[in-house]
Amino acid sequence: MTLPAVLYLLINNYMPMFGTIIAFKDVNFTKGILGSDWIGLKNFEYLFKTKDAFIITRNTLLYNLTFIVLNTTIAIALAIFLNDIKNRFLSRTYQSLILLPHLISIIIVGYLVLALLDVKNGFMNKSLLPLLGMDEVSWYMETGPWPYILTIVNMWKGVGYACVIYLAAIIGIDQEYYEAATLDGANRWQQIRHITLPMIVPVITILTLLMIGRIFYSDFGLFYQVPLNSGSLMPVTNTIDTYVYRALINLGDYGMSSAAGLYQAIVGFILVMLSNSIVRKVDKDNALF
Amino acid sequence: MQTNKLYQAVLHVIMTVFTLFCILPFWLMVSASLTDNDTILRDGYAFIPKQFDLSAYTYLLDNATNIIHAYGITIFITITGTVAGLAFTALIAYPLSRKDMPFRNALAFYVFFTMLFNGGLVPMYLLYTDIFELKNTLWALLIPNLLVNGFYIIMMRTFFATTIPEAVIESAYMDGAKEGTIFVRIVLPLSMPVLATVGLFYTINYWNDWFNGLIFVSNSELYSLQNLLNRILLDIQFLQSSSQLSSHMSDGVSRIPLESMRMAMAVIGIVPLILLYPFFQKFFVKGLTIGAVKG
């Protein structure tokens, strides 16, 4: 019964793990991958000598940290709000509508951002900025706004999903706690601080752990597709994932590209282990494994 | 009572603002697709069409072969991928949920480890292009990365383990039922919520996938809907930049309502999803909830 899935995971997930030896080889296709010469850590040396290595690491980490903090805070706040809304129909309507962006492919997101930011016809340049008496901006050429744009797009796409999970956790809290607190004279804010938030700590921990484990990975589409692969934006849009893709597809540099990929996988792995063991020390039940 | 009403009002204001933030971009896109192309060129995309016009859609209808073909590819891939993915997932999740399964922990770790560590893009790319030679085949859209997902296996295993009572399985044994019969006749019918949810996740992953197409497919005959949309997004930019370079651009290009058509394409790309959304939203939320329960 388990055979199809076991085989699939073997091929799709385990075989590429052994393929990481490419990172230590001078890939030469006439000799084949196994026959290519070993060059030790040369690929990593080349990678870390470029200034790209610093930029892609910085971008990946800073964006992800921002996303984790911002999305988690907003999602929890919205979940609390949604739970407090008495009108069930409106509460459900809000919930459905904020979840919608999560279901759309990043290609469509690219279209939506373009409708707003297109230099010639975009809503920002044609309607909003003139209204505010400001000059047009060449959005796809100027790096300045992009850290904000990408953060907003990511929040737009991701908050609904996290919000629904937190909402489910909040709904699961036993109502008796709130009744007891009301009898003790606790106001709404005190109830949130002393009941709601502590009760959803396990869910917050698990979701944050999962995100920290992925902190060296980035949403390729968000950083490649939404800025429309614009070269002049690379200083603020290049992450490890887009770097690996470009090194592979545009330059055909298999060695350096897989060195960057392995760097990403190993640091990511260490981070999951580390954060999980920290959580284990604090509260064993909240750890992932 | 007074503060309570005020609190409710504030909540509604905040949620309305955030909801508008989430849906206004879609509105802008739909409005732009319904606006006359010359108006867009003069006034830009706007939330209310100044000059209502359907020519973007009639143009797309007249040139529908590419779109229909891409739709066909996407629908085929989505259905095949979802059915196969769901079957593979259920077939491994159920044994993992049974306490009497031999090598249960080792197998669970085998699945779980794929969520923690992977070989990265380059070995994956070489594996599928060099060894399996999937490049420019339908398999390339179906197999890499999307078919079986460790997280969904764990999610489904948790559901089986927590909601199917052991007593039911034991009594089926007593009545002489075999493992296969128990799985198909008892476990699966009791697990419709999780099957619907995971099926939905697979459906959305396949419907929205463009990355496999981007790296493995260069033949436009095999473009999925997302890949076609991507191509159009980039091609129009190419057409525009080259029309700025050469003033004597051919008439054929200038007669296409480029701007409104581009947005109409995007609308066509999400219409099926929007139409189905009200029906599957319930399952989706349920699924997220199950997924949040620790495995």
PDB file of C-alpha atoms in Angstrom, chain A:
ATOM      1  CA  MET A   1       0.000   0.000   0.000  1.00  0.00           C
ATOM      2  CA  THR A   2       2.711   2.409   0.950  1.00  0.00           C
ATOM      3  CA  LEU A   3       4.790   1.589  -2.101  1.00  0.00           C
ATOM      4  CA  PRO A   4       3.690   4.344  -4.549  1.00  0.00           C
ATOM      5  CA  ALA A   5       4.287   7.142  -2.060  1.00  0.00           C
ATOM      6  CA  VAL A   6       7.520   5.609  -0.751  1.00  0.00           C
ATOM      7  CA  LEU A   7       8.857   5.279  -4.291  1.00  0.00           C
ATOM      8  CA  TYR A   8       7.771   8.774  -5.199  1.00  0.00           C
ATOM      9  CA  LEU A   9       9.429  10.338  -2.168  1.00  0.00           C
ATOM     10  CA  LEU A  10      12.544   8.282  -2.899  1.00  0.00           C
ATOM     11  CA  ILE A  11      12.737   9.666  -6.426  1.00  0.00           C
ATOM     12  CA  ASN A  12      11.491  13.198  -5.886  1.00  0.00           C
ATOM     13  CA  ASN A  13      12.936  13.950  -2.455  1.00  0.00           C
ATOM     14  CA  TYR A  14      15.746  11.538  -1.592  1.00  0.00           C
ATOM     15  CA  MET A  15      17.546  11.150  -4.914  1.00  0.00           C
ATOM     16  CA  PRO A  16      18.132  14.915  -5.241  1.00  0.00           C
ATOM     17  CA  MET A  17      19.668  14.859  -1.757  1.00  0.00           C
ATOM     18  CA  PHE A  18      22.417  12.626  -3.121  1.00  0.00           C
ATOM     19  CA  GLY A  19      22.615  14.919  -6.109  1.00  0.00           C
ATOM     20  CA  THR A  20      24.029  17.598  -3.840  1.00  0.00           C
ATOM     21  CA  ILE A  21      27.465  16.098  -4.544  1.00  0.00           C
ATOM     22  CA  ILE A  22      27.301  18.294  -7.658  1.00  0.00           C
ATOM     23  CA  ALA A  23      28.148  21.185  -5.353  1.00  0.00           C
ATOM     24  CA  PHE A  24      31.572  19.605  -4.786  1.00  0.00           C
ATOM     25  CA  LYS A  25      32.250  18.808  -8.424  1.00  0.00           C
ATOM     26  CA  ASP A  26      33.443  20.563 -11.528  1.00  0.00           C
ATOM     27  CA  VAL A  27      30.436  19.535 -13.590  1.00  0.00           C
ATOM     28  CA  ASN A  28      31.410  18.286 -17.020  1.00  0.00           C
ATOM     29  CA  PHE A  29      28.599  16.663 -18.945  1.00  0.00           C
ATOM     30  CA  THR A  30      30.850  14.751 -21.310  1.00  0.00           C
ATOM     31  CA  LYS A  31      32.211  12.899 -18.267  1.00  0.00           C
ATOM     32  CA  GLY A  32      28.803  12.628 -16.617  1.00  0.00           C
ATOM     33  CA  ILE A  33      28.009  13.868 -13.137  1.00  0.00           C
ATOM     34  CA  LEU A  34      29.512  10.922 -11.296  1.00  0.00           C
ATOM     35  CA  GLY A  35      32.607  11.028 -13.498  1.00  0.00           C
ATOM     36  CA  SER A  36      33.225  14.762 -13.119  1.00  0.00           C
ATOM     37  CA  ASP A  37      36.239  15.862 -11.111  1.00  0.00           C
ATOM     38  CA  TRP A  38      35.949  16.556  -7.400  1.00  0.00           C
ATOM     39  CA  ILE A  39      36.966  20.101  -6.589  1.00  0.00           C
ATOM     40  CA  GLY A  40      36.211  20.190  -2.891  1.00  0.00           C
ATOM     41  CA  LEU A  41      34.836  23.474  -1.666  1.00  0.00           C
ATOM     42  CA  LYS A  42      35.856  25.547  -4.728  1.00  0.00           C
ATOM     43  CA  ASN A  43      32.218  26.194  -5.731  1.00  0.00           C
ATOM     44  CA  PHE A  44      31.481  27.519  -2.265  1.00  0.00           C
ATOM     45  CA  GLU A  45      34.622  29.681  -2.379  1.00  0.00           C
ATOM     46  CA  TYR A  46      33.509  31.227  -5.675  1.00  0.00           C
ATOM     47  CA  LEU A  47      30.024  31.772  -4.310  1.00  0.00           C
ATOM     48  CA  PHE A  48      31.078  33.468  -1.089  1.00  0.00           C
ATOM     49  CA  LYS A  49      33.656  35.638  -2.854  1.00  0.00           C
ATOM     50  CA  THR A  50      30.953  37.330  -4.914  1.00  0.00           C
ATOM     51  CA  LYS A  51      29.040  40.147  -3.293  1.00  0.00           C
ATOM     52  CA  ASP A  52      25.867  38.324  -4.371  1.00  0.00           C
ATOM     53  CA  ALA A  53      26.324  35.873  -1.507  1.00  0.00           C
ATOM     54  CA  PHE A  54      25.923  38.627   1.041  1.00  0.00           C
ATOM     55  CA  ILE A  55      23.028  40.314  -0.767  1.00  0.00           C
ATOM     56  CA  ILE A  56      20.988  37.161  -1.291  1.00  0.00           C
ATOM     57  CA  THR A  57      21.513  35.995   2.283  1.00  0.00           C
ATOM     58  CA  ARG A  58      20.619  39.395   3.697  1.00  0.00           C
ATOM     59  CA  ASN A  59      17.538  39.749   1.497  1.00  0.00           C
ATOM     60  CA  THR A  60      16.277  36.252   2.228  1.00  0.00           C
ATOM     61  CA  LEU A  61      16.687  36.626   5.974  1.00  0.00           C
ATOM     62  CA  LEU A  62      15.397  40.175   6.352  1.00  0.00           C
ATOM     63  CA  TYR A  63      12.335  39.634   4.178  1.00  0.00           C
ATOM     64  CA  ASN A  64      11.433  36.429   5.953  1.00  0.00           C
ATOM     65  CA  LEU A  65      11.897  37.928   9.415  1.00  0.00           C
ATOM     66  CA  THR A  66       9.676  40.848   8.462  1.00  0.00           C
ATOM     67  CA  PHE A  67       7.077  38.506   6.971  1.00  0.00           C
ATOM     68  CA  ILE A  68       7.019  36.265  10.043  1.00  0.00           C
ATOM     69  CA  VAL A  69       6.622  39.099  12.553  1.00  0.00           C
ATOM     70  CA  LEU A  70       4.179  41.166  10.513  1.00  0.00           C
ATOM     71  CA  ASN A  71       1.981  38.371   9.194  1.00  0.00           C
ATOM     72  CA  THR A  72       1.743  36.623  12.551  1.00  0.00           C
ATOM     73  CA  THR A  73       0.799  39.806  14.406  1.00  0.00           C
ATOM     74  CA  ILE A  74      -1.784  40.914  11.880  1.00  0.00           C
ATOM     75  CA  ALA A  75      -3.250  37.438  11.464  1.00  0.00           C
ATOM     76  CA  ILE A  76      -3.704  36.998  15.216  1.00  0.00           C
ATOM     77  CA  ALA A  77      -5.256  40.451  15.554  1.00  0.00           C
ATOM     78  CA  LEU A  78      -7.676  39.809  12.685  1.00  0.00           C
ATOM     79  CA  ALA A  79      -8.578  36.389  14.076  1.00  0.00           C
ATOM     80  CA  ILE A  80      -9.454  37.952  17.430  1.00  0.00           C
ATOM     81  CA  PHE A  81     -11.515  40.631  15.691  1.00  0.00           C
ATOM     82  CA  LEU A  82     -13.346  38.088  13.545  1.00  0.00           C
ATOM     83  CA  ASN A  83     -14.111  35.959  16.577  1.00  0.00           C
ATOM     84  CA  ASP A  84     -15.515  38.960  18.451  1.00  0.00           C
ATOM     85  CA  ILE A  85     -17.844  40.027  15.665  1.00  0.00           C
ATOM     86  CA  LYS A  86     -21.353  39.107  16.710  1.00  0.00           C
ATOM     87  CA  ASN A  87     -22.897  39.129  13.239  1.00  0.00           C
ATOM     88  CA  ARG A  88     -22.027  35.629  12.043  1.00  0.00           C
ATOM     89  CA  PHE A  89     -22.898  36.255   8.424  1.00  0.00           C
ATOM     90  CA  LEU A  90     -20.626  39.302   8.113  1.00  0.00           C
ATOM     91  CA  SER A  91     -17.857  37.566  10.035  1.00  0.00           C
ATOM     92  CA  ARG A  92     -17.953  34.663   7.567  1.00  0.00           C
ATOM     93  CA  THR A  93     -18.044  37.029   4.617  1.00  0.00           C
ATOM     94  CA  TYR A  94     -14.923  38.851   5.799  1.00  0.00           C
ATOM     95  CA  GLN A  95     -13.252  35.519   6.381  1.00  0.00           C
ATOM     96  CA  SER A  96     -13.988  34.253   2.864  1.00  0.00           C
ATOM     97  CA  LEU A  97     -12.862  37.442   1.200  1.00  0.00           C
ATOM     98  CA  ILE A  98      -9.535  37.799   3.013  1.00  0.00           C
ATOM     99  CA  LEU A  99      -8.727  34.178   2.210  1.00  0.00           C
ATOM    100  CA  LEU A 100      -9.258  34.749  -1.505  1.00  0.00           C
ATOM    101  CA  PRO A 101      -5.776  36.119  -2.341  1.00  0.00           C
ATOM    102  CA  HIS A 102      -4.211  32.961  -0.925  1.00  0.00           C
ATOM    103  CA  LEU A 103      -5.811  30.884  -3.681  1.00  0.00           C
ATOM    104  CA  ILE A 104      -4.568  32.925  -6.612  1.00  0.00           C
ATOM    105  CA  SER A 105      -1.418  31.938  -8.494  1.00  0.00           C
ATOM    106  CA  ILE A 106       1.524  34.293  -8.241  1.00  0.00           C
ATOM    107  CA  ILE A 107       1.242  34.906 -11.993  1.00  0.00           C
ATOM    108  CA  ILE A 108      -2.151  36.548 -11.409  1.00  0.00           C
ATOM    109  CA  VAL A 109      -0.622  38.494  -8.525  1.00  0.00           C
ATOM    110  CA  GLY A 110       1.917  39.764 -11.039  1.00  0.00           C
ATOM    111  CA  TYR A 111      -0.953  41.047 -13.210  1.00  0.00           C
ATOM    112  CA  LEU A 112      -2.622  42.721 -10.229  1.00  0.00           C
ATOM    113  CA  VAL A 113       0.572  44.474  -9.157  1.00  0.00           C
ATOM    114  CA  LEU A 114       1.139  45.569 -12.727  1.00  0.00           C
ATOM    115  CA  ALA A 115      -2.365  47.065 -12.897  1.00  0.00           C
ATOM    116  CA  LEU A 116      -1.390  49.196  -9.923  1.00  0.00           C
ATOM    117  CA  LEU A 117       2.215  49.980 -10.789  1.00  0.00           C
ATOM    118  CA  ASP A 118       2.475  49.955 -14.588  1.00  0.00           C
ATOM    119  CA  VAL A 119       4.548  52.994 -15.520  1.00  0.00           C
ATOM    120  CA  LYS A 120       2.298  54.167 -18.356  1.00  0.00           C
ATOM    121  CA  ASN A 121      -1.184  53.014 -17.383  1.00  0.00           C
ATOM    122  CA  GLY A 122      -0.972  51.890 -13.769  1.00  0.00           C
ATOM    123  CA  PHE A 123      -3.455  53.160 -11.210  1.00  0.00           C
ATOM    124  CA  MET A 124      -0.716  54.653  -9.029  1.00  0.00           C
ATOM    125  CA  ASN A 125       0.941  56.692 -11.744  1.00  0.00           C
ATOM    126  CA  LYS A 126      -2.229  57.702 -13.618  1.00  0.00           C
ATOM    127  CA  SER A 127      -4.701  58.300 -10.821  1.00  0.00           C
ATOM    128  CA  LEU A 128      -3.402  58.228  -7.282  1.00  0.00           C
ATOM    129  CA  LEU A 129      -0.060  60.040  -7.482  1.00  0.00           C
ATOM    130  CA  PRO A 130      -1.377  62.954  -9.631  1.00  0.00           C
ATOM    131  CA  LEU A 131      -4.247  63.301  -7.160  1.00  0.00           C
ATOM    132  CA  LEU A 132      -1.724  63.719  -4.367  1.00  0.00           C
ATOM    133  CA  GLY A 133       0.295  66.107  -6.513  1.00  0.00           C
ATOM    134  CA  MET A 134       3.224  63.716  -6.741  1.00  0.00           C
ATOM    135  CA  ASP A 135       5.402  62.790  -9.710  1.00  0.00           C
ATOM    136  CA  GLU A 136       5.173  59.503 -11.587  1.00  0.00           C
ATOM    137  CA  VAL A 137       7.473  56.741 -10.399  1.00  0.00           C
ATOM    138  CA  SER A 138       9.188  54.224 -12.688  1.00  0.00           C
ATOM    139  CA  TRP A 139       8.158  51.419 -10.380  1.00  0.00           C
ATOM    140  CA  TYR A 140       9.962  48.610 -12.134  1.00  0.00           C
ATOM    141  CA  MET A 141      13.224  50.548 -12.220  1.00  0.00           C
ATOM    142  CA  GLU A 142      13.526  52.033  -8.733  1.00  0.00           C
ATOM    143  CA  THR A 143      14.657  49.860  -5.878  1.00  0.00           C
ATOM    144  CA  GLY A 144      13.452  52.137  -3.042  1.00  0.00           C
ATOM    145  CA  PRO A 145       9.762  51.127  -2.774  1.00  0.00           C
ATOM    146  CA  TRP A 146      10.208  47.404  -3.402  1.00  0.00           C
ATOM    147  CA  PRO A 147      10.943  46.199   0.126  1.00  0.00           C
ATOM    148  CA  TYR A 148       7.580  47.731   1.060  1.00  0.00           C
ATOM    149  CA  ILE A 149       5.787  46.493  -2.039  1.00  0.00           C
ATOM    150  CA  LEU A 150       6.973  42.916  -1.567  1.00  0.00           C
ATOM    151  CA  THR A 151       6.091  43.012   2.125  1.00  0.00           C
ATOM    152  CA  ILE A 152       2.600  44.293   1.361  1.00  0.00           C
ATOM    153  CA  VAL A 153       2.042  41.751  -1.414  1.00  0.00           C
ATOM    154  CA  ASN A 154       3.208  38.951   0.842  1.00  0.00           C
ATOM    155  CA  MET A 155       0.917  40.114   3.628  1.00  0.00           C
ATOM    156  CA  TRP A 156      -1.968  40.508   1.194  1.00  0.00           C
ATOM    157  CA  LYS A 157      -1.499  36.943   0.007  1.00  0.00           C
ATOM    158  CA  GLY A 158      -0.645  35.233   3.277  1.00  0.00           C
ATOM    159  CA  VAL A 159      -2.565  36.820   6.129  1.00  0.00           C
ATOM    160  CA  GLY A 160      -5.947  35.270   5.302  1.00  0.00           C
ATOM    161  CA  TYR A 161      -4.509  31.762   5.534  1.00  0.00           C
ATOM    162  CA  ALA A 162      -2.808  32.318   8.883  1.00  0.00           C
ATOM    163  CA  CYS A 163      -5.874  34.150  10.161  1.00  0.00           C
ATOM    164  CA  VAL A 164      -8.144  31.168   9.502  1.00  0.00           C
ATOM    165  CA  ILE A 165      -5.806  28.845  11.395  1.00  0.00           C
ATOM    166  CA  TYR A 166      -5.662  31.175  14.393  1.00  0.00           C
ATOM    167  CA  LEU A 167      -9.408  31.681  14.246  1.00  0.00           C
ATOM    168  CA  ALA A 168      -9.905  27.931  14.442  1.00  0.00           C
ATOM    169  CA  ALA A 169      -7.636  27.804  17.476  1.00  0.00           C
ATOM    170  CA  ILE A 170      -9.513  30.638  19.154  1.00  0.00           C
ATOM    171  CA  ILE A 171     -12.904  29.074  18.484  1.00  0.00           C
ATOM    172  CA  GLY A 172     -11.603  25.930  20.171  1.00  0.00           C
ATOM    173  CA  ILE A 173     -11.013  27.727  23.480  1.00  0.00           C
ATOM    174  CA  ASP A 174     -13.467  26.673  26.170  1.00  0.00           C
ATOM    175  CA  GLN A 175     -16.067  29.423  26.713  1.00  0.00           C
ATOM    176  CA  GLU A 176     -16.068  28.806  30.463  1.00  0.00           C
ATOM    177  CA  TYR A 177     -12.736  30.596  30.827  1.00  0.00           C
ATOM    178  CA  TYR A 178     -14.300  33.756  29.432  1.00  0.00           C
ATOM    179  CA  GLU A 179     -17.408  33.410  31.573  1.00  0.00           C
ATOM    180  CA  ALA A 180     -15.297  33.053  34.697  1.00  0.00           C
ATOM    181  CA  ALA A 181     -13.179  36.024  33.664  1.00  0.00           C
ATOM    182  CA  THR A 182     -16.263  38.152  33.037  1.00  0.00           C
ATOM    183  CA  LEU A 183     -17.539  37.302  36.514  1.00  0.00           C
ATOM    184  CA  ASP A 184     -14.175  38.419  37.896  1.00  0.00           C
ATOM    185  CA  GLY A 185     -14.681  41.705  36.084  1.00  0.00           C
ATOM    186  CA  ALA A 186     -12.059  41.278  33.364  1.00  0.00           C
ATOM    187  CA  ASN A 187     -12.577  43.564  30.386  1.00  0.00           C
ATOM    188  CA  ARG A 188     -12.173  42.499  26.779  1.00  0.00           C
ATOM    189  CA  TRP A 189      -8.510  43.460  26.556  1.00  0.00           C
ATOM    190  CA  GLN A 190      -7.656  41.645  29.786  1.00  0.00           C
ATOM    191  CA  GLN A 191      -9.455  38.566  28.488  1.00  0.00           C
ATOM    192  CA  ILE A 192      -7.417  38.664  25.284  1.00  0.00           C
ATOM    193  CA  ARG A 193      -4.158  39.076  27.166  1.00  0.00           C
ATOM    194  CA  HIS A 194      -4.756  36.471  29.838  1.00  0.00           C
ATOM    195  CA  ILE A 195      -6.901  33.886  28.065  1.00  0.00           C
ATOM    196  CA  THR A 196      -6.908  34.103  24.267  1.00  0.00           C
ATOM    197  CA  LEU A 197      -3.203  34.710  23.662  1.00  0.00           C
ATOM    198  CA  PRO A 198      -1.853  32.136  26.149  1.00  0.00           C
ATOM    199  CA  MET A 199      -4.311  29.545  24.844  1.00  0.00           C
ATOM    200  CA  ILE A 200      -3.150  29.877  21.239  1.00  0.00           C
ATOM    201  CA  VAL A 201       0.565  29.845  22.066  1.00  0.00           C
ATOM    202  CA  PRO A 202       0.914  26.216  20.879  1.00  0.00           C
ATOM    203  CA  VAL A 203      -0.455  27.100  17.429  1.00  0.00           C
ATOM    204  CA  ILE A 204       1.677  30.248  17.236  1.00  0.00           C
ATOM    205  CA  THR A 205       4.754  28.214  18.172  1.00  0.00           C
ATOM    206  CA  ILE A 206       4.151  25.514  15.595  1.00  0.00           C
ATOM    207  CA  LEU A 207       3.448  27.940  12.753  1.00  0.00           C
ATOM    208  CA  THR A 208       6.453  30.082  13.677  1.00  0.00           C
ATOM    209  CA  LEU A 209       8.693  27.019  13.917  1.00  0.00           C
ATOM    210  CA  LEU A 210       7.584  25.945  10.456  1.00  0.00           C
ATOM    211  CA  MET A 211       8.319  29.422   9.129  1.00  0.00           C
ATOM    212  CA  ILE A 212      11.716  29.606  10.821  1.00  0.00           C
ATOM    213  CA  GLY A 213      12.550  26.286   9.246  1.00  0.00           C
ATOM    214  CA  ARG A 214      11.829  27.897   5.893  1.00  0.00           C
ATOM    215  CA  ILE A 215      13.609  31.149   6.681  1.00  0.00           C
ATOM    216  CA  PHE A 216      16.399  30.426   4.208  1.00  0.00           C
ATOM    217  CA  TYR A 217      13.847  29.723   1.494  1.00  0.00           C
ATOM    218  CA  SER A 218      11.768  32.318  -0.257  1.00  0.00           C
ATOM    219  CA  ASP A 219       8.660  32.346  -2.380  1.00  0.00           C
ATOM    220  CA  PHE A 220      10.308  32.220  -5.795  1.00  0.00           C
ATOM    221  CA  GLY A 221       7.278  33.673  -7.535  1.00  0.00           C
ATOM    222  CA  LEU A 222       7.066  36.651  -5.208  1.00  0.00           C
ATOM    223  CA  PHE A 223      10.651  37.689  -5.763  1.00  0.00           C
ATOM    224  CA  TYR A 224      11.004  36.724  -9.415  1.00  0.00           C
ATOM    225  CA  GLN A 225       7.563  37.071 -10.948  1.00  0.00           C
ATOM    226  CA  VAL A 226       6.013  40.013  -9.133  1.00  0.00           C
ATOM    227  CA  PRO A 227       8.915  42.403  -9.982  1.00  0.00           C
ATOM    228  CA  LEU A 228       8.679  40.947 -13.528  1.00  0.00           C
ATOM    229  CA  ASN A 229      12.290  39.754 -13.342  1.00  0.00           C
ATOM    230  CA  SER A 230      13.444  43.353 -13.621  1.00  0.00           C
ATOM    231  CA  GLY A 231      17.216  43.530 -13.632  1.00  0.00           C
ATOM    232  CA  SER A 232      17.468  46.940 -12.019  1.00  0.00           C
ATOM    233  CA  LEU A 233      15.512  45.736  -9.004  1.00  0.00           C
ATOM    234  CA  MET A 234      17.850  42.833  -8.289  1.00  0.00           C
ATOM    235  CA  PRO A 235      19.627  44.426  -5.304  1.00  0.00           C
ATOM    236  CA  VAL A 236      16.354  44.320  -3.376  1.00  0.00           C
ATOM    237  CA  THR A 237      14.623  41.353  -5.014  1.00  0.00           C
ATOM    238  CA  ASN A 238      17.370  38.771  -5.377  1.00  0.00           C
ATOM    239  CA  THR A 239      17.067  35.957  -2.842  1.00  0.00           C
ATOM    240  CA  ILE A 240      18.792  32.601  -2.593  1.00  0.00           C
ATOM    241  CA  ASP A 241      16.008  30.943  -4.589  1.00  0.00           C
ATOM    242  CA  THR A 242      16.049  33.436  -7.455  1.00  0.00           C
ATOM    243  CA  TYR A 243      19.852  33.350  -7.453  1.00  0.00           C
ATOM    244  CA  VAL A 244      19.912  29.571  -7.727  1.00  0.00           C
ATOM    245  CA  TYR A 245      17.372  29.705 -10.562  1.00  0.00           C
ATOM    246  CA  ARG A 246      19.225  32.397 -12.486  1.00  0.00           C
ATOM    247  CA  ALA A 247      22.608  30.725 -12.029  1.00  0.00           C
ATOM    248  CA  LEU A 248      21.095  27.495 -13.326  1.00  0.00           C
ATOM    249  CA  ILE A 249      18.904  28.686 -16.198  1.00  0.00           C
ATOM    250  CA  ASN A 250      20.621  31.846 -17.406  1.00  0.00           C
ATOM    251  CA  LEU A 251      24.251  30.993 -16.751  1.00  0.00           C
ATOM    252  CA  GLY A 252      24.127  27.204 -16.728  1.00  0.00           C
ATOM    253  CA  ASP A 253      26.449  27.310 -13.738  1.00  0.00           C
ATOM    254  CA  TYR A 254      25.516  23.977 -12.150  1.00  0.00           C
ATOM    255  CA  GLY A 255      28.319  23.933  -9.601  1.00  0.00           C
ATOM    256  CA  MET A 256      27.790  27.343  -8.041  1.00  0.00           C
ATOM    257  CA  SER A 257      24.018  27.055  -8.256  1.00  0.00           C
ATOM    258  CA  SER A 258      23.910  23.778  -6.389  1.00  0.00           C
ATOM    259  CA  ALA A 259      26.462  25.111  -3.894  1.00  0.00           C
ATOM    260  CA  ALA A 260      24.031  27.931  -3.141  1.00  0.00           C
ATOM    261  CA  GLY A 261      21.169  25.426  -2.937  1.00  0.00           C
ATOM    262  CA  LEU A 262      23.079  23.224  -0.511  1.00  0.00           C
ATOM    263  CA  TYR A 263      24.058  26.217   1.603  1.00  0.00           C
ATOM    264  CA  GLN A 264      20.360  27.042   1.786  1.00  0.00           C
ATOM    265  CA  ALA A 265      19.268  23.502   2.653  1.00  0.00           C
ATOM    266  CA  ILE A 266      21.894  22.956   5.339  1.00  0.00           C
ATOM    267  CA  VAL A 267      21.397  26.278   7.097  1.00  0.00           C
ATOM    268  CA  GLY A 268      17.631  25.757   6.898  1.00  0.00           C
ATOM    269  CA  PHE A 269      17.988  22.288   8.414  1.00  0.00           C
ATOM    270  CA  ILE A 270      20.206  23.576  11.242  1.00  0.00           C
ATOM    271  CA  LEU A 271      17.706  26.334  11.961  1.00  0.00           C
ATOM    272  CA  VAL A 272      14.772  23.906  12.272  1.00  0.00           C
ATOM    273  CA  MET A 273      16.755  21.649  14.599  1.00  0.00           C
ATOM    274  CA  LEU A 274      17.952  24.578  16.673  1.00  0.00           C
ATOM    275  CA  SER A 275      14.605  26.295  17.054  1.00  0.00           C
ATOM    276  CA  ASN A 276      12.884  22.995  17.741  1.00  0.00           C
ATOM    277  CA  SER A 277      15.313  22.130  20.527  1.00  0.00           C
ATOM    278  CA  ILE A 278      14.865  25.589  22.046  1.00  0.00           C
ATOM    279  CA  VAL A 279      11.091  25.106  22.025  1.00  0.00           C
ATOM    280  CA  ARG A 280      11.544  21.620  23.538  1.00  0.00           C
ATOM    281  CA  LYS A 281      13.486  23.123  26.408  1.00  0.00           C
ATOM    282  CA  VAL A 282      10.798  25.723  27.098  1.00  0.00           C
ATOM    283  CA  ASP A 283       7.769  23.507  26.660  1.00  0.00           C
ATOM    284  CA  LYS A 284       8.085  19.956  25.386  1.00  0.00           C
ATOM    285  CA  ASP A 285       4.513  19.781  24.129  1.00  0.00           C
ATOM    286  CA  ASN A 286       4.914  22.653  21.737  1.00  0.00           C
ATOM    287  CA  ALA A 287       7.861  21.211  19.829  1.00  0.00           C
ATOM    288  CA  LEU A 288       7.416  19.894  16.306  1.00  0.00           C
ATOM    289  CA  PHE A 289       9.253  16.635  17.074  1.00  0.00           C
TER     290      PHE A 289
END
